[in-house]
């Protein structure tokens, strides 16, 4: 688990996973029982909420909660998580009036990485494909971190399908803005710091072994959502989020540096993350936008000034919510405020779009 924790804390600062780093050594038999229950719980949950759609880019998995007659909210998760990111929040979002549709994008959850090159915009195409299948004309499009970037790409590609945007610390400012302000030596130190505690990739002999590695003994229940992280790999082994860092071109410091400094020379998915420019995409903004902006001394994306400038350009459309002393993962650290802000945003969306 420490391998995954290190990767996640470096890339996305996922507090939920960091909390698991303090897990105790649990009795093997107890974890076997939890694993058996997790398999049952996962199957039951998927039967109630899980769906697949075969798009041009492969077999996309997504989850739904609520009534299709309510306002659709399409959610794209952050790096190294999956559609279950909203598991503990979905019922509250439904009670607020949303029909929640959360996708797994490439390499996450139950959606494989396509054999051909893909980008953020390919994910946007997949979302549009799913909306067409479900006969959903327009939706609120939102996401966290890279999921926010996907949401912005969707608005760029399909603005007429968007009721409003929710951008949780991602998608409102070009992702490399902070790094481009650094001198070369400062950037090198920053990258070296991010990568200094990396561990090599690990595989496991069985699905149970992988589950046991990430099972949190300080928590109760089957923790069935952990199964969405675990995938079979070559040679009959099992791994946690295999291939994702290759997709992001972020396995080494040199790759990360290339993403920042030479984005047109890196694989397409990484390039699309680096070259996305919200200042251009939102120049003619026509829908409400909720920007959720955490600030802290170690802010992963210190874009408060840039977000304020964007809001100033569109004062009647953009609501810039600042979460002081909060890490990157707002929906985990401040769930009540997160839910309140998103529930209130629904009223704005309905008024703007004249939706009942």
PDB file of C-alpha atoms in Angstrom, residues 43-349:
ATOM      1  CA  UNK A  43     -21.308  -7.579  -6.961  1.00  0.00           C
ATOM      2  CA  UNK A  44     -24.473  -6.320  -5.252  1.00  0.00           C
ATOM      3  CA  UNK A  45     -23.419  -2.699  -5.627  1.00  0.00           C
ATOM      4  CA  UNK A  46     -22.593  -3.149  -9.297  1.00  0.00           C
ATOM      5  CA  UNK A  47     -25.954  -4.789  -9.921  1.00  0.00           C
ATOM      6  CA  UNK A  48     -27.683  -1.742  -8.461  1.00  0.00           C
ATOM      7  CA  UNK A  49     -25.479   1.045  -9.794  1.00  0.00           C
ATOM      8  CA  UNK A  50     -22.993  -0.205 -12.395  1.00  0.00           C
ATOM      9  CA  UNK A  51     -23.218   0.123 -16.183  1.00  0.00           C
ATOM     10  CA  UNK A  52     -21.010  -0.284 -19.245  1.00  0.00           C
ATOM     11  CA  UNK A  53     -21.025   1.511 -22.575  1.00  0.00           C
ATOM     12  CA  UNK A  54     -18.972   0.484 -25.598  1.00  0.00           C
ATOM     13  CA  UNK A  55     -17.721   3.720 -27.148  1.00  0.00           C
ATOM     14  CA  UNK A  56     -15.264   4.313 -29.976  1.00  0.00           C
ATOM     15  CA  UNK A  57     -12.492   4.157 -27.378  1.00  0.00           C
ATOM     16  CA  UNK A  58     -13.477   0.962 -25.618  1.00  0.00           C
ATOM     17  CA  UNK A  59     -15.698  -0.336 -22.848  1.00  0.00           C
ATOM     18  CA  UNK A  60     -16.434   2.489 -20.415  1.00  0.00           C
ATOM     19  CA  UNK A  61     -17.727   1.752 -16.941  1.00  0.00           C
ATOM     20  CA  UNK A  62     -19.875   4.198 -15.023  1.00  0.00           C
ATOM     21  CA  UNK A  63     -22.105   4.359 -11.954  1.00  0.00           C
ATOM     22  CA  UNK A  64     -25.471   6.026 -11.461  1.00  0.00           C
ATOM     23  CA  UNK A  65     -27.469   7.121  -8.445  1.00  0.00           C
ATOM     24  CA  UNK A  66     -30.892   8.732  -8.304  1.00  0.00           C
ATOM     25  CA  UNK A  67     -33.747   9.441 -10.696  1.00  0.00           C
ATOM     26  CA  UNK A  68     -33.040  10.075 -14.398  1.00  0.00           C
ATOM     27  CA  UNK A  69     -35.729  12.759 -14.326  1.00  0.00           C
ATOM     28  CA  UNK A  70     -33.570  14.918 -12.025  1.00  0.00           C
ATOM     29  CA  UNK A  71     -30.792  17.233 -13.210  1.00  0.00           C
ATOM     30  CA  UNK A  72     -27.899  15.068 -14.453  1.00  0.00           C
ATOM     31  CA  UNK A  73     -24.480  15.555 -12.858  1.00  0.00           C
ATOM     32  CA  UNK A  74     -21.668  13.796 -14.738  1.00  0.00           C
ATOM     33  CA  UNK A  75     -18.630  13.406 -12.488  1.00  0.00           C
ATOM     34  CA  UNK A  76     -15.063  12.635 -13.588  1.00  0.00           C
ATOM     35  CA  UNK A  77     -12.769  11.458 -10.797  1.00  0.00           C
ATOM     36  CA  UNK A  78      -9.222  12.488  -9.964  1.00  0.00           C
ATOM     37  CA  UNK A  79      -6.001  10.657 -10.744  1.00  0.00           C
ATOM     38  CA  UNK A  80      -5.647   7.150  -9.331  1.00  0.00           C
ATOM     39  CA  UNK A  81      -9.180   7.038  -7.960  1.00  0.00           C
ATOM     40  CA  UNK A  82     -12.360   5.953  -9.779  1.00  0.00           C
ATOM     41  CA  UNK A  83     -16.111   6.478 -10.008  1.00  0.00           C
ATOM     42  CA  UNK A  84     -16.490   5.309  -6.402  1.00  0.00           C
ATOM     43  CA  UNK A  85     -14.858   8.580  -5.382  1.00  0.00           C
ATOM     44  CA  UNK A  86     -18.395   9.856  -4.712  1.00  0.00           C
ATOM     45  CA  UNK A  87     -19.582   6.729  -2.872  1.00  0.00           C
ATOM     46  CA  UNK A  88     -20.160   8.408   0.495  1.00  0.00           C
ATOM     47  CA  UNK A  89     -21.558  11.590  -1.073  1.00  0.00           C
ATOM     48  CA  UNK A  90     -23.820  10.282  -3.820  1.00  0.00           C
ATOM     49  CA  UNK A  91     -26.975   9.859  -1.732  1.00  0.00           C
ATOM     50  CA  UNK A  92     -26.694  13.438  -0.465  1.00  0.00           C
ATOM     51  CA  UNK A  93     -26.252  14.696  -4.020  1.00  0.00           C
ATOM     52  CA  UNK A  94     -29.360  12.751  -5.030  1.00  0.00           C
ATOM     53  CA  UNK A  95     -31.291  14.273  -2.129  1.00  0.00           C
ATOM     54  CA  UNK A  96     -30.170  17.693  -3.350  1.00  0.00           C
ATOM     55  CA  UNK A  97     -31.849  17.004  -6.702  1.00  0.00           C
ATOM     56  CA  UNK A  98     -29.126  15.530  -8.905  1.00  0.00           C
ATOM     57  CA  UNK A  99     -29.108  12.390 -10.998  1.00  0.00           C
ATOM     58  CA  UNK A 100     -25.481  11.377 -10.477  1.00  0.00           C
ATOM     59  CA  UNK A 101     -23.472   9.679 -13.219  1.00  0.00           C
ATOM     60  CA  UNK A 102     -19.834   8.989 -12.308  1.00  0.00           C
ATOM     61  CA  UNK A 103     -17.451   7.584 -14.905  1.00  0.00           C
ATOM     62  CA  UNK A 104     -14.288   5.514 -14.731  1.00  0.00           C
ATOM     63  CA  UNK A 105     -11.888   6.946 -17.285  1.00  0.00           C
ATOM     64  CA  UNK A 106      -8.975   5.080 -18.828  1.00  0.00           C
ATOM     65  CA  UNK A 107      -6.975   2.820 -16.527  1.00  0.00           C
ATOM     66  CA  UNK A 108      -9.188   3.547 -13.532  1.00  0.00           C
ATOM     67  CA  UNK A 109     -11.888   1.394 -11.998  1.00  0.00           C
ATOM     68  CA  UNK A 110     -13.299  -0.981 -14.602  1.00  0.00           C
ATOM     69  CA  UNK A 111     -12.358   0.974 -17.735  1.00  0.00           C
ATOM     70  CA  UNK A 112      -9.238  -0.290 -19.540  1.00  0.00           C
ATOM     71  CA  UNK A 113      -6.596   1.859 -21.194  1.00  0.00           C
ATOM     72  CA  UNK A 114      -7.263   1.808 -24.963  1.00  0.00           C
ATOM     73  CA  UNK A 115      -4.658   0.350 -27.302  1.00  0.00           C
ATOM     74  CA  UNK A 116      -4.660   3.570 -29.336  1.00  0.00           C
ATOM     75  CA  UNK A 117      -3.537   6.989 -28.129  1.00  0.00           C
ATOM     76  CA  UNK A 118      -6.174   8.954 -26.267  1.00  0.00           C
ATOM     77  CA  UNK A 119      -6.509  12.337 -24.591  1.00  0.00           C
ATOM     78  CA  UNK A 120      -8.745  14.268 -22.238  1.00  0.00           C
ATOM     79  CA  UNK A 121     -10.880  15.035 -25.270  1.00  0.00           C
ATOM     80  CA  UNK A 122     -11.355  11.341 -25.997  1.00  0.00           C
ATOM     81  CA  UNK A 123     -12.833  10.994 -22.508  1.00  0.00           C
ATOM     82  CA  UNK A 124     -15.090  13.939 -23.330  1.00  0.00           C
ATOM     83  CA  UNK A 125     -16.194  12.074 -26.452  1.00  0.00           C
ATOM     84  CA  UNK A 126     -16.968   9.013 -24.326  1.00  0.00           C
ATOM     85  CA  UNK A 127     -19.074  11.083 -21.944  1.00  0.00           C
ATOM     86  CA  UNK A 128     -21.001  12.520 -24.870  1.00  0.00           C
ATOM     87  CA  UNK A 129     -21.489   8.981 -26.210  1.00  0.00           C
ATOM     88  CA  UNK A 130     -22.957   7.845 -22.876  1.00  0.00           C
ATOM     89  CA  UNK A 131     -25.235  10.881 -22.678  1.00  0.00           C
ATOM     90  CA  UNK A 132     -26.499  10.098 -26.174  1.00  0.00           C
ATOM     91  CA  UNK A 133     -27.183   6.484 -25.202  1.00  0.00           C
ATOM     92  CA  UNK A 134     -29.144   7.649 -22.163  1.00  0.00           C
ATOM     93  CA  UNK A 135     -30.949  10.340 -24.182  1.00  0.00           C
ATOM     94  CA  UNK A 136     -29.631  13.062 -21.882  1.00  0.00           C
ATOM     95  CA  UNK A 137     -29.573  16.332 -23.794  1.00  0.00           C
ATOM     96  CA  UNK A 138     -27.694  18.450 -21.261  1.00  0.00           C
ATOM     97  CA  UNK A 139     -25.962  17.888 -17.932  1.00  0.00           C
ATOM     98  CA  UNK A 140     -23.966  19.560 -15.223  1.00  0.00           C
ATOM     99  CA  UNK A 141     -20.401  18.441 -15.917  1.00  0.00           C
ATOM    100  CA  UNK A 142     -17.964  18.262 -13.023  1.00  0.00           C
ATOM    101  CA  UNK A 143     -14.853  16.662 -11.672  1.00  0.00           C
ATOM    102  CA  UNK A 144     -11.948  16.727  -9.289  1.00  0.00           C
ATOM    103  CA  UNK A 145      -8.339  17.461 -10.280  1.00  0.00           C
ATOM    104  CA  UNK A 146      -7.790  15.782 -13.663  1.00  0.00           C
ATOM    105  CA  UNK A 147     -11.509  15.141 -13.679  1.00  0.00           C
ATOM    106  CA  UNK A 148     -11.934  18.912 -13.667  1.00  0.00           C
ATOM    107  CA  UNK A 149      -9.685  19.088 -16.720  1.00  0.00           C
ATOM    108  CA  UNK A 150     -11.870  16.501 -18.441  1.00  0.00           C
ATOM    109  CA  UNK A 151     -14.918  18.625 -17.599  1.00  0.00           C
ATOM    110  CA  UNK A 152     -13.320  21.698 -19.159  1.00  0.00           C
ATOM    111  CA  UNK A 153     -12.379  19.677 -22.245  1.00  0.00           C
ATOM    112  CA  UNK A 154     -15.994  18.512 -22.483  1.00  0.00           C
ATOM    113  CA  UNK A 155     -17.232  22.102 -22.383  1.00  0.00           C
ATOM    114  CA  UNK A 156     -14.714  23.016 -25.080  1.00  0.00           C
ATOM    115  CA  UNK A 157     -15.887  20.167 -27.317  1.00  0.00           C
ATOM    116  CA  UNK A 158     -19.616  20.140 -26.544  1.00  0.00           C
ATOM    117  CA  UNK A 159     -20.698  23.480 -25.018  1.00  0.00           C
ATOM    118  CA  UNK A 160     -24.300  22.968 -26.091  1.00  0.00           C
ATOM    119  CA  UNK A 161     -24.529  19.845 -23.882  1.00  0.00           C
ATOM    120  CA  UNK A 162     -23.532  21.651 -20.666  1.00  0.00           C
ATOM    121  CA  UNK A 163     -25.909  23.089 -18.063  1.00  0.00           C
ATOM    122  CA  UNK A 164     -23.061  24.153 -15.800  1.00  0.00           C
ATOM    123  CA  UNK A 165     -19.535  23.230 -14.706  1.00  0.00           C
ATOM    124  CA  UNK A 166     -18.187  22.164 -11.305  1.00  0.00           C
ATOM    125  CA  UNK A 167     -14.390  22.336 -11.136  1.00  0.00           C
ATOM    126  CA  UNK A 168     -12.860  20.980  -7.922  1.00  0.00           C
ATOM    127  CA  UNK A 169      -9.225  22.146  -7.919  1.00  0.00           C
ATOM    128  CA  UNK A 170      -8.709  21.369 -11.569  1.00  0.00           C
ATOM    129  CA  UNK A 171      -9.738  22.580 -14.995  1.00  0.00           C
ATOM    130  CA  UNK A 172      -9.972  26.302 -14.274  1.00  0.00           C
ATOM    131  CA  UNK A 173      -6.275  27.189 -14.736  1.00  0.00           C
ATOM    132  CA  UNK A 174      -3.626  25.707 -17.035  1.00  0.00           C
ATOM    133  CA  UNK A 175      -2.074  22.915 -14.980  1.00  0.00           C
ATOM    134  CA  UNK A 176       1.580  23.928 -15.418  1.00  0.00           C
ATOM    135  CA  UNK A 177       1.056  27.591 -14.529  1.00  0.00           C
ATOM    136  CA  UNK A 178       2.761  27.192 -11.142  1.00  0.00           C
ATOM    137  CA  UNK A 179       5.746  25.311 -12.562  1.00  0.00           C
ATOM    138  CA  UNK A 180       6.251  27.804 -15.380  1.00  0.00           C
ATOM    139  CA  UNK A 181       6.785  30.552 -12.802  1.00  0.00           C
ATOM    140  CA  UNK A 182       9.838  28.718 -11.431  1.00  0.00           C
ATOM    141  CA  UNK A 183      13.457  29.177 -12.397  1.00  0.00           C
ATOM    142  CA  UNK A 184      15.105  26.070 -13.817  1.00  0.00           C
ATOM    143  CA  UNK A 185      16.941  25.161 -10.609  1.00  0.00           C
ATOM    144  CA  UNK A 186      13.806  25.666  -8.521  1.00  0.00           C
ATOM    145  CA  UNK A 187      11.786  23.440 -10.846  1.00  0.00           C
ATOM    146  CA  UNK A 188      14.428  20.716 -10.645  1.00  0.00           C
ATOM    147  CA  UNK A 189      14.376  20.836  -6.849  1.00  0.00           C
ATOM    148  CA  UNK A 190      10.584  20.685  -6.853  1.00  0.00           C
ATOM    149  CA  UNK A 191      10.477  17.653  -9.144  1.00  0.00           C
ATOM    150  CA  UNK A 192      13.223  15.865  -7.204  1.00  0.00           C
ATOM    151  CA  UNK A 193      11.305  16.480  -4.000  1.00  0.00           C
ATOM    152  CA  UNK A 194       8.133  15.014  -5.469  1.00  0.00           C
ATOM    153  CA  UNK A 195       9.893  11.878  -6.646  1.00  0.00           C
ATOM    154  CA  UNK A 196      12.354  11.235  -3.822  1.00  0.00           C
ATOM    155  CA  UNK A 197      10.168   8.695  -1.973  1.00  0.00           C
ATOM    156  CA  UNK A 198       8.906   6.770  -4.978  1.00  0.00           C
ATOM    157  CA  UNK A 199       8.794   2.997  -4.747  1.00  0.00           C
ATOM    158  CA  UNK A 200       8.989   0.536  -7.650  1.00  0.00           C
ATOM    159  CA  UNK A 201       5.767  -0.922  -9.016  1.00  0.00           C
ATOM    160  CA  UNK A 202       4.556  -3.966  -7.111  1.00  0.00           C
ATOM    161  CA  UNK A 203       2.422  -6.887  -8.232  1.00  0.00           C
ATOM    162  CA  UNK A 204       0.704  -9.492  -6.089  1.00  0.00           C
ATOM    163  CA  UNK A 205       0.202 -13.237  -6.393  1.00  0.00           C
ATOM    164  CA  UNK A 206      -3.573 -13.011  -5.993  1.00  0.00           C
ATOM    165  CA  UNK A 207      -6.452 -10.573  -5.879  1.00  0.00           C
ATOM    166  CA  UNK A 208      -6.697 -11.249  -2.157  1.00  0.00           C
ATOM    167  CA  UNK A 209      -3.034 -10.359  -1.636  1.00  0.00           C
ATOM    168  CA  UNK A 210      -3.582  -7.005  -3.357  1.00  0.00           C
ATOM    169  CA  UNK A 211      -6.748  -6.406  -1.335  1.00  0.00           C
ATOM    170  CA  UNK A 212      -4.909  -7.222   1.876  1.00  0.00           C
ATOM    171  CA  UNK A 213      -2.147  -4.756   0.971  1.00  0.00           C
ATOM    172  CA  UNK A 214      -4.598  -1.852   0.836  1.00  0.00           C
ATOM    173  CA  UNK A 215      -7.109  -3.028   3.448  1.00  0.00           C
ATOM    174  CA  UNK A 216      -7.445  -0.455   6.235  1.00  0.00           C
ATOM    175  CA  UNK A 217      -7.673  -2.249   9.577  1.00  0.00           C
ATOM    176  CA  UNK A 218      -8.625   0.982  11.337  1.00  0.00           C
ATOM    177  CA  UNK A 219     -11.937   0.983   9.438  1.00  0.00           C
ATOM    178  CA  UNK A 220     -14.896  -1.372   9.605  1.00  0.00           C
ATOM    179  CA  UNK A 221     -16.873  -3.137   6.901  1.00  0.00           C
ATOM    180  CA  UNK A 222     -15.833  -5.039   3.810  1.00  0.00           C
ATOM    181  CA  UNK A 223     -14.307  -1.989   2.108  1.00  0.00           C
ATOM    182  CA  UNK A 224     -15.601  -3.401  -1.178  1.00  0.00           C
ATOM    183  CA  UNK A 225     -14.646  -0.221  -3.002  1.00  0.00           C
ATOM    184  CA  UNK A 226     -10.986  -1.307  -2.788  1.00  0.00           C
ATOM    185  CA  UNK A 227     -11.716  -3.963  -5.404  1.00  0.00           C
ATOM    186  CA  UNK A 228     -12.183  -1.212  -7.996  1.00  0.00           C
ATOM    187  CA  UNK A 229      -8.462  -0.431  -7.710  1.00  0.00           C
ATOM    188  CA  UNK A 230      -7.211  -3.974  -8.293  1.00  0.00           C
ATOM    189  CA  UNK A 231      -6.595  -5.412 -11.773  1.00  0.00           C
ATOM    190  CA  UNK A 232      -5.132  -8.611 -13.185  1.00  0.00           C
ATOM    191  CA  UNK A 233      -1.921  -8.180 -15.163  1.00  0.00           C
ATOM    192  CA  UNK A 234       0.310 -10.406 -17.271  1.00  0.00           C
ATOM    193  CA  UNK A 235       1.543 -13.648 -15.780  1.00  0.00           C
ATOM    194  CA  UNK A 236      -1.441 -14.210 -13.525  1.00  0.00           C
ATOM    195  CA  UNK A 237      -0.387 -11.426 -11.170  1.00  0.00           C
ATOM    196  CA  UNK A 238      -2.489  -8.615  -9.734  1.00  0.00           C
ATOM    197  CA  UNK A 239      -1.720  -4.906  -9.413  1.00  0.00           C
ATOM    198  CA  UNK A 240      -3.165  -1.650  -8.122  1.00  0.00           C
ATOM    199  CA  UNK A 241      -3.989   0.893 -10.846  1.00  0.00           C
ATOM    200  CA  UNK A 242      -1.606  -0.677 -13.384  1.00  0.00           C
ATOM    201  CA  UNK A 243      -0.586   1.442 -16.361  1.00  0.00           C
ATOM    202  CA  UNK A 244      -1.968   4.748 -15.119  1.00  0.00           C
ATOM    203  CA  UNK A 245       1.379   6.462 -14.580  1.00  0.00           C
ATOM    204  CA  UNK A 246       2.419   5.351 -18.064  1.00  0.00           C
ATOM    205  CA  UNK A 247      -0.768   6.929 -19.415  1.00  0.00           C
ATOM    206  CA  UNK A 248       0.078  10.156 -17.575  1.00  0.00           C
ATOM    207  CA  UNK A 249       3.771   9.932 -18.584  1.00  0.00           C
ATOM    208  CA  UNK A 250       4.676  10.425 -14.931  1.00  0.00           C
ATOM    209  CA  UNK A 251       6.732   7.392 -13.934  1.00  0.00           C
ATOM    210  CA  UNK A 252      10.040   9.258 -13.759  1.00  0.00           C
ATOM    211  CA  UNK A 253      11.279  12.796 -13.016  1.00  0.00           C
ATOM    212  CA  UNK A 254      12.392  13.175 -16.635  1.00  0.00           C
ATOM    213  CA  UNK A 255       8.916  12.288 -17.887  1.00  0.00           C
ATOM    214  CA  UNK A 256       7.301  14.751 -15.505  1.00  0.00           C
ATOM    215  CA  UNK A 257       9.750  17.464 -16.561  1.00  0.00           C
ATOM    216  CA  UNK A 258       9.006  16.759 -20.229  1.00  0.00           C
ATOM    217  CA  UNK A 259       5.274  17.105 -19.566  1.00  0.00           C
ATOM    218  CA  UNK A 260       5.958  20.573 -18.161  1.00  0.00           C
ATOM    219  CA  UNK A 261       8.601  21.860 -20.560  1.00  0.00           C
ATOM    220  CA  UNK A 262       8.056  19.924 -23.805  1.00  0.00           C
ATOM    221  CA  UNK A 263       4.382  18.925 -23.888  1.00  0.00           C
ATOM    222  CA  UNK A 264       4.211  18.409 -27.652  1.00  0.00           C
ATOM    223  CA  UNK A 265       6.939  15.769 -27.366  1.00  0.00           C
ATOM    224  CA  UNK A 266       5.142  13.506 -24.867  1.00  0.00           C
ATOM    225  CA  UNK A 267       2.343  10.923 -25.285  1.00  0.00           C
ATOM    226  CA  UNK A 268      -1.024  12.364 -26.250  1.00  0.00           C
ATOM    227  CA  UNK A 269      -2.857  11.976 -22.941  1.00  0.00           C
ATOM    228  CA  UNK A 270      -0.066  13.764 -21.068  1.00  0.00           C
ATOM    229  CA  UNK A 271       0.122  16.414 -23.783  1.00  0.00           C
ATOM    230  CA  UNK A 272      -3.596  17.083 -23.559  1.00  0.00           C
ATOM    231  CA  UNK A 273      -3.310  17.677 -19.818  1.00  0.00           C
ATOM    232  CA  UNK A 274      -0.449  20.126 -20.291  1.00  0.00           C
ATOM    233  CA  UNK A 275      -1.818  22.181 -23.176  1.00  0.00           C
ATOM    234  CA  UNK A 276      -5.406  22.599 -21.945  1.00  0.00           C
ATOM    235  CA  UNK A 277      -5.875  26.373 -21.608  1.00  0.00           C
ATOM    236  CA  UNK A 278      -9.030  27.426 -19.759  1.00  0.00           C
ATOM    237  CA  UNK A 279      -8.371  31.121 -20.440  1.00  0.00           C
ATOM    238  CA  UNK A 280      -9.034  30.384 -24.105  1.00  0.00           C
ATOM    239  CA  UNK A 281     -11.775  27.820 -23.609  1.00  0.00           C
ATOM    240  CA  UNK A 282     -13.745  30.128 -21.300  1.00  0.00           C
ATOM    241  CA  UNK A 283     -13.264  33.325 -23.323  1.00  0.00           C
ATOM    242  CA  UNK A 284     -16.933  33.198 -24.402  1.00  0.00           C
ATOM    243  CA  UNK A 285     -18.286  31.416 -21.334  1.00  0.00           C
ATOM    244  CA  UNK A 286     -22.038  30.962 -21.444  1.00  0.00           C
ATOM    245  CA  UNK A 287     -22.872  28.619 -18.529  1.00  0.00           C
ATOM    246  CA  UNK A 288     -22.579  28.888 -14.733  1.00  0.00           C
ATOM    247  CA  UNK A 289     -19.298  27.635 -13.264  1.00  0.00           C
ATOM    248  CA  UNK A 290     -18.561  26.644  -9.680  1.00  0.00           C
ATOM    249  CA  UNK A 291     -14.827  26.746  -8.902  1.00  0.00           C
ATOM    250  CA  UNK A 292     -13.895  24.966  -5.669  1.00  0.00           C
ATOM    251  CA  UNK A 293     -10.462  26.253  -4.698  1.00  0.00           C
ATOM    252  CA  UNK A 294      -8.582  24.861  -1.667  1.00  0.00           C
ATOM    253  CA  UNK A 295      -5.749  26.931  -0.238  1.00  0.00           C
ATOM    254  CA  UNK A 296      -3.007  25.847   2.143  1.00  0.00           C
ATOM    255  CA  UNK A 297       0.722  26.430   2.722  1.00  0.00           C
ATOM    256  CA  UNK A 298       1.515  23.351   0.630  1.00  0.00           C
ATOM    257  CA  UNK A 299      -1.117  24.002  -2.031  1.00  0.00           C
ATOM    258  CA  UNK A 300      -0.697  21.524  -4.886  1.00  0.00           C
ATOM    259  CA  UNK A 301      -2.266  23.987  -7.330  1.00  0.00           C
ATOM    260  CA  UNK A 302      -1.836  27.528  -5.906  1.00  0.00           C
ATOM    261  CA  UNK A 303      -4.165  29.164  -8.408  1.00  0.00           C
ATOM    262  CA  UNK A 304      -6.219  31.445  -6.176  1.00  0.00           C
ATOM    263  CA  UNK A 305      -5.073  34.579  -8.031  1.00  0.00           C
ATOM    264  CA  UNK A 306      -5.729  33.079 -11.472  1.00  0.00           C
ATOM    265  CA  UNK A 307      -9.145  31.793 -10.397  1.00  0.00           C
ATOM    266  CA  UNK A 308     -10.047  35.224  -9.032  1.00  0.00           C
ATOM    267  CA  UNK A 309      -9.020  36.824 -12.327  1.00  0.00           C
ATOM    268  CA  UNK A 310     -11.181  34.367 -14.278  1.00  0.00           C
ATOM    269  CA  UNK A 311     -14.130  35.072 -12.006  1.00  0.00           C
ATOM    270  CA  UNK A 312     -13.651  38.797 -12.541  1.00  0.00           C
ATOM    271  CA  UNK A 313     -13.990  38.284 -16.300  1.00  0.00           C
ATOM    272  CA  UNK A 314     -17.330  36.500 -15.846  1.00  0.00           C
ATOM    273  CA  UNK A 315     -18.751  37.799 -12.546  1.00  0.00           C
ATOM    274  CA  UNK A 316     -22.316  36.780 -13.331  1.00  0.00           C
ATOM    275  CA  UNK A 317     -21.409  33.214 -14.299  1.00  0.00           C
ATOM    276  CA  UNK A 318     -18.514  32.106 -12.085  1.00  0.00           C
ATOM    277  CA  UNK A 319     -18.800  31.415  -8.361  1.00  0.00           C
ATOM    278  CA  UNK A 320     -15.293  31.085  -6.883  1.00  0.00           C
ATOM    279  CA  UNK A 321     -15.469  29.263  -3.541  1.00  0.00           C
ATOM    280  CA  UNK A 322     -12.271  29.280  -1.466  1.00  0.00           C
ATOM    281  CA  UNK A 323     -11.627  26.562   1.124  1.00  0.00           C
ATOM    282  CA  UNK A 324      -8.940  27.938   3.479  1.00  0.00           C
ATOM    283  CA  UNK A 325      -6.448  25.519   5.050  1.00  0.00           C
ATOM    284  CA  UNK A 326      -7.731  22.649   2.943  1.00  0.00           C
ATOM    285  CA  UNK A 327      -5.781  20.114   0.934  1.00  0.00           C
ATOM    286  CA  UNK A 328      -6.349  19.133  -2.671  1.00  0.00           C
ATOM    287  CA  UNK A 329      -9.158  16.673  -1.920  1.00  0.00           C
ATOM    288  CA  UNK A 330     -11.973  18.991  -0.865  1.00  0.00           C
ATOM    289  CA  UNK A 331     -14.763  16.436  -1.059  1.00  0.00           C
ATOM    290  CA  UNK A 332     -12.971  14.238   1.486  1.00  0.00           C
ATOM    291  CA  UNK A 333     -11.633  16.942   3.819  1.00  0.00           C
ATOM    292  CA  UNK A 334     -14.702  19.224   3.769  1.00  0.00           C
ATOM    293  CA  UNK A 335     -17.607  16.999   2.664  1.00  0.00           C
ATOM    294  CA  UNK A 336     -20.369  19.052   4.288  1.00  0.00           C
ATOM    295  CA  UNK A 337     -19.280  22.325   2.711  1.00  0.00           C
ATOM    296  CA  UNK A 338     -18.663  20.549  -0.592  1.00  0.00           C
ATOM    297  CA  UNK A 339     -22.209  19.172  -0.586  1.00  0.00           C
ATOM    298  CA  UNK A 340     -23.701  22.520   0.435  1.00  0.00           C
ATOM    299  CA  UNK A 341     -21.913  24.374  -2.346  1.00  0.00           C
ATOM    300  CA  UNK A 342     -22.907  21.838  -4.992  1.00  0.00           C
ATOM    301  CA  UNK A 343     -26.512  21.757  -3.770  1.00  0.00           C
ATOM    302  CA  UNK A 344     -26.699  25.556  -3.907  1.00  0.00           C
ATOM    303  CA  UNK A 345     -25.173  25.533  -7.378  1.00  0.00           C
ATOM    304  CA  UNK A 346     -28.123  23.477  -8.605  1.00  0.00           C
ATOM    305  CA  UNK A 347     -30.434  26.434  -7.986  1.00  0.00           C
ATOM    306  CA  UNK A 348     -28.120  28.642 -10.046  1.00  0.00           C
ATOM    307  CA  UNK A 349     -28.085  26.096 -12.857  1.00  0.00           C
TER     308      UNK A 349
END
